[in-house]
mmCIF file of N, CA and C in Angstrom:
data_model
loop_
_atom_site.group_PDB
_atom_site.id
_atom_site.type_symbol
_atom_site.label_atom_id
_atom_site.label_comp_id
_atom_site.label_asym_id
_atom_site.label_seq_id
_atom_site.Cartn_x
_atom_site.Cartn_y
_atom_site.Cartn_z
ATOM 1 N N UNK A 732 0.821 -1.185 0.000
ATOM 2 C CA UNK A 732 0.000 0.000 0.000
ATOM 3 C C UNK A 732 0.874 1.262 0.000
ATOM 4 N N UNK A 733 1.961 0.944 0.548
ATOM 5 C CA UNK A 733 2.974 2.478 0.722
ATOM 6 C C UNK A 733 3.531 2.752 -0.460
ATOM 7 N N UNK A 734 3.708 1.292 -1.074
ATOM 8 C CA UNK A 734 4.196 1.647 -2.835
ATOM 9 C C UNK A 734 3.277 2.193 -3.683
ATOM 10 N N UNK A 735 1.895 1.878 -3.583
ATOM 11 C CA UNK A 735 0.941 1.965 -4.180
ATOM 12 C C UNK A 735 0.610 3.482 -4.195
ATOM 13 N N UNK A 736 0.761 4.029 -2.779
ATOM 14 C CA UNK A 736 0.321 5.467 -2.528
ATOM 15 C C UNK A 736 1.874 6.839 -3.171
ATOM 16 N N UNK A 737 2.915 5.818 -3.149
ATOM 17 C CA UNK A 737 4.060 7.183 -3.349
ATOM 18 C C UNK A 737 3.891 6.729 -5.079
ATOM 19 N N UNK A 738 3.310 5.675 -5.578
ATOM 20 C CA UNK A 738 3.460 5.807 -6.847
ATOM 21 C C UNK A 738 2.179 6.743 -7.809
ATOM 22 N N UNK A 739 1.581 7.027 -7.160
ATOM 23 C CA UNK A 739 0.103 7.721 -7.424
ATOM 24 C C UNK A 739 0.917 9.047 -7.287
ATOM 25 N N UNK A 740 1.379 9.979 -5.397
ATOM 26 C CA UNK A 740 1.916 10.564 -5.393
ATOM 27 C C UNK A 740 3.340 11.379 -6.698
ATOM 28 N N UNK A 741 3.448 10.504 -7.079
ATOM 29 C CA UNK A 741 5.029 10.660 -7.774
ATOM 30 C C UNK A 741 4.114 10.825 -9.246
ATOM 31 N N UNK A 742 2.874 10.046 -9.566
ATOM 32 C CA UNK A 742 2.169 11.083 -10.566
ATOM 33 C C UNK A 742 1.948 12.747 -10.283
ATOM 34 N N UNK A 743 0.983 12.281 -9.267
ATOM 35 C CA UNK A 743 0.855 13.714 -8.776
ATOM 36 C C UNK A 743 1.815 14.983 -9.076
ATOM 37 N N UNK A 744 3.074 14.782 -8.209
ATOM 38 C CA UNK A 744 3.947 15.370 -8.552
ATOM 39 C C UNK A 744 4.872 15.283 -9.721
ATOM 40 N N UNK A 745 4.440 14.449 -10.473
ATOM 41 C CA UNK A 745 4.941 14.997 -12.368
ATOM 42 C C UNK A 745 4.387 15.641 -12.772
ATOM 43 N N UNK A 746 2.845 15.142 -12.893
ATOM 44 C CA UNK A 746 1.574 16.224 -13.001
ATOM 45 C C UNK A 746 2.218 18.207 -12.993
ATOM 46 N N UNK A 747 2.250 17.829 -11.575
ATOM 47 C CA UNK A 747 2.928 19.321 -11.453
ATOM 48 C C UNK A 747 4.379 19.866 -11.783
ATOM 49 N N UNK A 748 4.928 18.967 -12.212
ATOM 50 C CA UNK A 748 6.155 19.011 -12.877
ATOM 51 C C UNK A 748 6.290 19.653 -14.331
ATOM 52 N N UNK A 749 4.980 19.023 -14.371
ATOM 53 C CA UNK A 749 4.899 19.015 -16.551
ATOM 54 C C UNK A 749 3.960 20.861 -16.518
ATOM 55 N N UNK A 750 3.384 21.301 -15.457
ATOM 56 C CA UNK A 750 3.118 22.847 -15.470
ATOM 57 C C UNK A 750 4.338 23.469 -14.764
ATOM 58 N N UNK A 751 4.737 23.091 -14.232
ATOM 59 C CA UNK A 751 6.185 24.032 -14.177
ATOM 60 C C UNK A 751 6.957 24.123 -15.272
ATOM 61 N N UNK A 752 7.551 22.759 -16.318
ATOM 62 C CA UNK A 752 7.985 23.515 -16.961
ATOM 63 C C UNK A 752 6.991 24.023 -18.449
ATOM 64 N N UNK A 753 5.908 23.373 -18.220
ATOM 65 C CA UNK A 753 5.384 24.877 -19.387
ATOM 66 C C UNK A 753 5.220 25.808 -19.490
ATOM 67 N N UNK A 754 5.359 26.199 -18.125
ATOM 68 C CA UNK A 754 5.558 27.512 -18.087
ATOM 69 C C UNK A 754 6.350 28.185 -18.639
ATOM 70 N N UNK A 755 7.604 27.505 -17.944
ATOM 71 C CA UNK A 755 9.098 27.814 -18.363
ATOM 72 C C UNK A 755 9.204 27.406 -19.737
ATOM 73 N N UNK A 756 8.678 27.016 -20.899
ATOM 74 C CA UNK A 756 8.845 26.579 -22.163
ATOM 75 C C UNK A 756 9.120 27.800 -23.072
ATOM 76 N N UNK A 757 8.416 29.137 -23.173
ATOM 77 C CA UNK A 757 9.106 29.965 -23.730
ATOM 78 C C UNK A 757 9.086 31.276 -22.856
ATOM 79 N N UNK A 758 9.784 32.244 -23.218
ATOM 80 C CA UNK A 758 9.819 33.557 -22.188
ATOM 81 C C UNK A 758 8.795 34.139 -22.796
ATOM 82 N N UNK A 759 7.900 34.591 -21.508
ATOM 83 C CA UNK A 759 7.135 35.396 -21.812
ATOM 84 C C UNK A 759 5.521 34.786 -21.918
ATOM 85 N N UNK A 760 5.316 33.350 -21.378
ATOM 86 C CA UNK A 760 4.201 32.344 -22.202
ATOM 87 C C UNK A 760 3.670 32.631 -20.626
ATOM 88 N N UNK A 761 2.273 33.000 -20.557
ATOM 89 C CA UNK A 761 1.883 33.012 -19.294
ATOM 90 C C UNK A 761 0.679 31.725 -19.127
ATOM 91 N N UNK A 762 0.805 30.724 -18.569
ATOM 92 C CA UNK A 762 -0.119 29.281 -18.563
ATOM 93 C C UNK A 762 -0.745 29.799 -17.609
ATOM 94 N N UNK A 763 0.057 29.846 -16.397
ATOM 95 C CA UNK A 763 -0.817 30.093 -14.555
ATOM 96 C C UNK A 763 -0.276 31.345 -14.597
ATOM 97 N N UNK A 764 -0.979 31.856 -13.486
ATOM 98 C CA UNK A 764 -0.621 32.596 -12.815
ATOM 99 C C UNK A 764 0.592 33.011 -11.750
ATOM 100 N N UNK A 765 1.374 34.030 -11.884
ATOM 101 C CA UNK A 765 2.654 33.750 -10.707
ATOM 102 C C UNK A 765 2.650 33.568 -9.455
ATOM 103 N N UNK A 766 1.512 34.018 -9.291
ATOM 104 C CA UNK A 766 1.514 33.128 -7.406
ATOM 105 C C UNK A 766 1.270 31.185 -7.329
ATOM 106 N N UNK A 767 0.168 31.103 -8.186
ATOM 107 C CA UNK A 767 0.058 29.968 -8.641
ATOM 108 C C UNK A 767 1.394 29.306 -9.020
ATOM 109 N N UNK A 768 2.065 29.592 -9.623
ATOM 110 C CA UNK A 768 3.646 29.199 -10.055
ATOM 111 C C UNK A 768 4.401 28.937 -8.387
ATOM 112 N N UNK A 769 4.237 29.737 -7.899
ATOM 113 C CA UNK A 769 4.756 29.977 -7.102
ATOM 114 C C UNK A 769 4.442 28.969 -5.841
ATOM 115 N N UNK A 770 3.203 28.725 -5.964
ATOM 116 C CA UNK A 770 2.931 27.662 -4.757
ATOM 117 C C UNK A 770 2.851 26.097 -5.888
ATOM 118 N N UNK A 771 2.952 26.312 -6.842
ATOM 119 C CA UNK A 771 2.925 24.689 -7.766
ATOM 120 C C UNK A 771 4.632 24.408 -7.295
ATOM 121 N N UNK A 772 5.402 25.200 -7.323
ATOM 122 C CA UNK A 772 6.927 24.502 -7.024
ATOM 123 C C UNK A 772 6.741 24.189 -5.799
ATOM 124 N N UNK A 773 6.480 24.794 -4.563
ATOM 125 C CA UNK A 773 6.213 24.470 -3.453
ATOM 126 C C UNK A 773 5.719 23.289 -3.273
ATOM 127 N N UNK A 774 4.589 22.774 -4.060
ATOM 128 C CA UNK A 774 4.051 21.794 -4.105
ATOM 129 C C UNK A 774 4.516 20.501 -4.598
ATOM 130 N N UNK A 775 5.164 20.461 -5.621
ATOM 131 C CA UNK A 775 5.986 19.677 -6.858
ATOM 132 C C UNK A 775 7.287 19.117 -5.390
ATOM 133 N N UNK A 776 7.772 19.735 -4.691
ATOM 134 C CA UNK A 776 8.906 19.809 -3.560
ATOM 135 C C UNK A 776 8.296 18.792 -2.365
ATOM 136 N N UNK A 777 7.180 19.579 -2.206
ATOM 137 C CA UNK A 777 6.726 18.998 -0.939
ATOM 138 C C UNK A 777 5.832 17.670 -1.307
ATOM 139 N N UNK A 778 5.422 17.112 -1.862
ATOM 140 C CA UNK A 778 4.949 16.073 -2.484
ATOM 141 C C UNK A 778 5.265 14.854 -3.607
ATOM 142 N N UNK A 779 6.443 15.615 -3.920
ATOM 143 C CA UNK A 779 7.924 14.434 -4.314
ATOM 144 C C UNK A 779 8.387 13.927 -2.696
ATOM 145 N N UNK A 780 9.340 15.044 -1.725
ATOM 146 C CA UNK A 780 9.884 14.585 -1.048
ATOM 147 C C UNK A 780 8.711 13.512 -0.210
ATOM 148 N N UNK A 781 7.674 14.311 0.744
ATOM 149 C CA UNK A 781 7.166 13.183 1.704
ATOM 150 C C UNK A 781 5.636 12.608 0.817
ATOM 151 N N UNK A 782 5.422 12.365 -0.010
ATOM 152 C CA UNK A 782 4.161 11.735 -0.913
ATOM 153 C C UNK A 782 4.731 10.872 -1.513
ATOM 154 N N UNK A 783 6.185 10.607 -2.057
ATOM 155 C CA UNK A 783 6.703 10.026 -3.280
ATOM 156 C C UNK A 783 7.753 9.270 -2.624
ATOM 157 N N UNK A 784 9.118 10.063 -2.218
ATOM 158 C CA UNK A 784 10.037 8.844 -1.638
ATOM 159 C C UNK A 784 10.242 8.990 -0.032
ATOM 160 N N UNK A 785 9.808 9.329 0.707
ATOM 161 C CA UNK A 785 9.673 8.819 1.903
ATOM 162 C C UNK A 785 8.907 7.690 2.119
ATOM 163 N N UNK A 786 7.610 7.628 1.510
ATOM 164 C CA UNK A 786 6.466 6.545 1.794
ATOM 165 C C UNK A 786 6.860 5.046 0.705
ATOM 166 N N UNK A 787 8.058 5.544 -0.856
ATOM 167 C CA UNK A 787 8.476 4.423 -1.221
ATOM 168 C C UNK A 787 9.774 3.805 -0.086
ATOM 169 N N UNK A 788 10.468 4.506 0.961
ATOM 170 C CA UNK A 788 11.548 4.070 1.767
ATOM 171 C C UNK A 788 10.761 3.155 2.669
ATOM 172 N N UNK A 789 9.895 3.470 3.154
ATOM 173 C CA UNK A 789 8.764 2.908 4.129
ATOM 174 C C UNK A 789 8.561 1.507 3.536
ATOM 175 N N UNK A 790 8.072 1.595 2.194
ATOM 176 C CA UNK A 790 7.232 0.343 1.558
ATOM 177 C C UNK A 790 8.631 -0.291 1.137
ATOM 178 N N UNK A 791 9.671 -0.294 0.849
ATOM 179 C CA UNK A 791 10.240 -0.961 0.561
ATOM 180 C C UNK A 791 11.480 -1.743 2.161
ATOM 181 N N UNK A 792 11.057 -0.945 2.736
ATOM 182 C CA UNK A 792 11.378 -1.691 4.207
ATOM 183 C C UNK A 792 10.603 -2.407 4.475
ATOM 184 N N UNK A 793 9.471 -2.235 3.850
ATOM 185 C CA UNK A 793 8.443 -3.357 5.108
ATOM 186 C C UNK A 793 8.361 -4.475 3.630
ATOM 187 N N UNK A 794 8.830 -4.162 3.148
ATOM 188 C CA UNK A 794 8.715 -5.496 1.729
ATOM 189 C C UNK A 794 10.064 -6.466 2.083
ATOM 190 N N UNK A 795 11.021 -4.988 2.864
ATOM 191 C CA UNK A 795 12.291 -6.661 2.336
ATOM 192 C C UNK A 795 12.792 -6.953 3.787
ATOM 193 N N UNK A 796 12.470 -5.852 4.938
ATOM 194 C CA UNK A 796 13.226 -6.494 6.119
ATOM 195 C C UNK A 796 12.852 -7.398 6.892
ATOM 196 N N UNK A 797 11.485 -7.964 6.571
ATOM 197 C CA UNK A 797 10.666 -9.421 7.189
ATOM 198 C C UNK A 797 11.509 -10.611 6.053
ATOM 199 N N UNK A 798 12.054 -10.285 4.859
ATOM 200 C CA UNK A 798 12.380 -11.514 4.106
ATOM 201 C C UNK A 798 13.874 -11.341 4.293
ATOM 202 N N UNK A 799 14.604 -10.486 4.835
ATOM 203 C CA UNK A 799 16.223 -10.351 5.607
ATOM 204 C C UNK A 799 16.170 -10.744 6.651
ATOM 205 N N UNK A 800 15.348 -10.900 7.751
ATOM 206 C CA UNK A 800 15.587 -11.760 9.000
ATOM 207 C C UNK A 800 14.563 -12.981 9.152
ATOM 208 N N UNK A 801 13.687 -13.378 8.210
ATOM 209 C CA UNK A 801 13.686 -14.639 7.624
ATOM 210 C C UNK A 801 12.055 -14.923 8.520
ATOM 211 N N UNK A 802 11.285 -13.687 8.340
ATOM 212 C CA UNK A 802 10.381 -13.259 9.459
ATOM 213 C C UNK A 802 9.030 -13.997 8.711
ATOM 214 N N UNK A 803 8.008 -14.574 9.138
ATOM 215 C CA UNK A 803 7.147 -14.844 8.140
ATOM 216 C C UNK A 803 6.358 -13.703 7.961
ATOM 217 N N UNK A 804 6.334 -12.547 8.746
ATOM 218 C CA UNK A 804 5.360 -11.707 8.303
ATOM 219 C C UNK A 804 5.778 -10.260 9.060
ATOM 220 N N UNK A 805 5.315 -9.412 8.881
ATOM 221 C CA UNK A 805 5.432 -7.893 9.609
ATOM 222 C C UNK A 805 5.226 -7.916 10.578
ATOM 223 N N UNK A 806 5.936 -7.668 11.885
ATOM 224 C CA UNK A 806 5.792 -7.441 12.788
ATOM 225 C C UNK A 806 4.668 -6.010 13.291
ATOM 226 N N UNK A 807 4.200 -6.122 14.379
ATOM 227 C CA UNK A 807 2.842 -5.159 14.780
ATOM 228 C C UNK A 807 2.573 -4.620 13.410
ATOM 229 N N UNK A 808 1.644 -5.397 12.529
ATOM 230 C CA UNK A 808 1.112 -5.222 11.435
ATOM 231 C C UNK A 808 0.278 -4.604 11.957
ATOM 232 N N UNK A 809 -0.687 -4.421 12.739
ATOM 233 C CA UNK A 809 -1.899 -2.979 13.067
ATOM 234 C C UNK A 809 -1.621 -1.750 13.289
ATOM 235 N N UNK A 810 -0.306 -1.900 14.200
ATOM 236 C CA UNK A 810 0.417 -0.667 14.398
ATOM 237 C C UNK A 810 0.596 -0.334 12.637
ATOM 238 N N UNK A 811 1.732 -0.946 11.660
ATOM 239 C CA UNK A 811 2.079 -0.477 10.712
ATOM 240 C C UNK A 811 0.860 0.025 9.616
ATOM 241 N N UNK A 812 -0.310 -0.634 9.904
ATOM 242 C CA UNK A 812 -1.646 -0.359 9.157
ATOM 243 C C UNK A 812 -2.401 0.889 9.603
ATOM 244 N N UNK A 813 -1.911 0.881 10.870
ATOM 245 C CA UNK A 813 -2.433 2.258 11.498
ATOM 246 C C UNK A 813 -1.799 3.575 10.996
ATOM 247 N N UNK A 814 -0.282 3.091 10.614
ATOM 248 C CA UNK A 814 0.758 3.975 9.919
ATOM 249 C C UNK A 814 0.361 4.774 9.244
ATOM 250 N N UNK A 815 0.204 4.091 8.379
ATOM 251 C CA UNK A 815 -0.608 3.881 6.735
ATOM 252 C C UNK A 815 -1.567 4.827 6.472
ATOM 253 N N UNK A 816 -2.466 4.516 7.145
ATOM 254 C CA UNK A 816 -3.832 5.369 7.392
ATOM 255 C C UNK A 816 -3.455 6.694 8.011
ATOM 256 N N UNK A 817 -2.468 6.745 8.709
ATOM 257 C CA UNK A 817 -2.306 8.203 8.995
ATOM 258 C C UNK A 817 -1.809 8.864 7.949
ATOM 259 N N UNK A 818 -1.123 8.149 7.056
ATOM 260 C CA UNK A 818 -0.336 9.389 5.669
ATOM 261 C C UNK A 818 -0.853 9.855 5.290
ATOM 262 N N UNK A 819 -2.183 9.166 4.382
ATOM 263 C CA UNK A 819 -3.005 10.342 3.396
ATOM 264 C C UNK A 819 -3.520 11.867 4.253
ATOM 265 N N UNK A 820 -4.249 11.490 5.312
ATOM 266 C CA UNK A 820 -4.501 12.816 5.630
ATOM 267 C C UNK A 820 -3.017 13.592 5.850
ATOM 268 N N UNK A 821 -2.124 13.021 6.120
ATOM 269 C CA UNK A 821 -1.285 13.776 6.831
ATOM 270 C C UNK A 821 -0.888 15.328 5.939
#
């Protein structure tokens, strides 16, 4: 699910990637607005870093460090489900 959610995320934030640079595509081309510009990088930043690869570091710990100590399953899996459920709103 943590892969599932930073890979949606990491659309998201291309999404806003691909209006940043159209903006920037020729001088002078106005798409958005500059405040709008202005909070889309903000956004593109803050939703790569903790939407995209923090929550893939997460999912890919809980994918491989139960099959590195030879675990049959996740340890306090409710706790980690509870995790989970806290990101989106977060």
């Amino acid at each position: 699910m943590y892969l599932l959610f930073s890979l949606v995320m990491f659309f998201v934030g291309g999404i806003n990637a691909l209006l940043l640079r159209s903006e920037l595509f020729q001088p002078g081309l106005q798409i958005v607005e500059p405040a709008f510009f202005n909070q889309l990088t903000t956004m593109h930043g803050l939703i790569m870093v903790f939407g995209a690869i923090m929550p893939a570091w997460v999912g890919f710990a809980n994918w491989q460090i139960p099959l590195m100590i030879g675990a049959p399953g996740m340890a306090f899996a409710r706790m980690n489900n509870f995790s989970f459920w806290l990101l989106p709103p977060a």
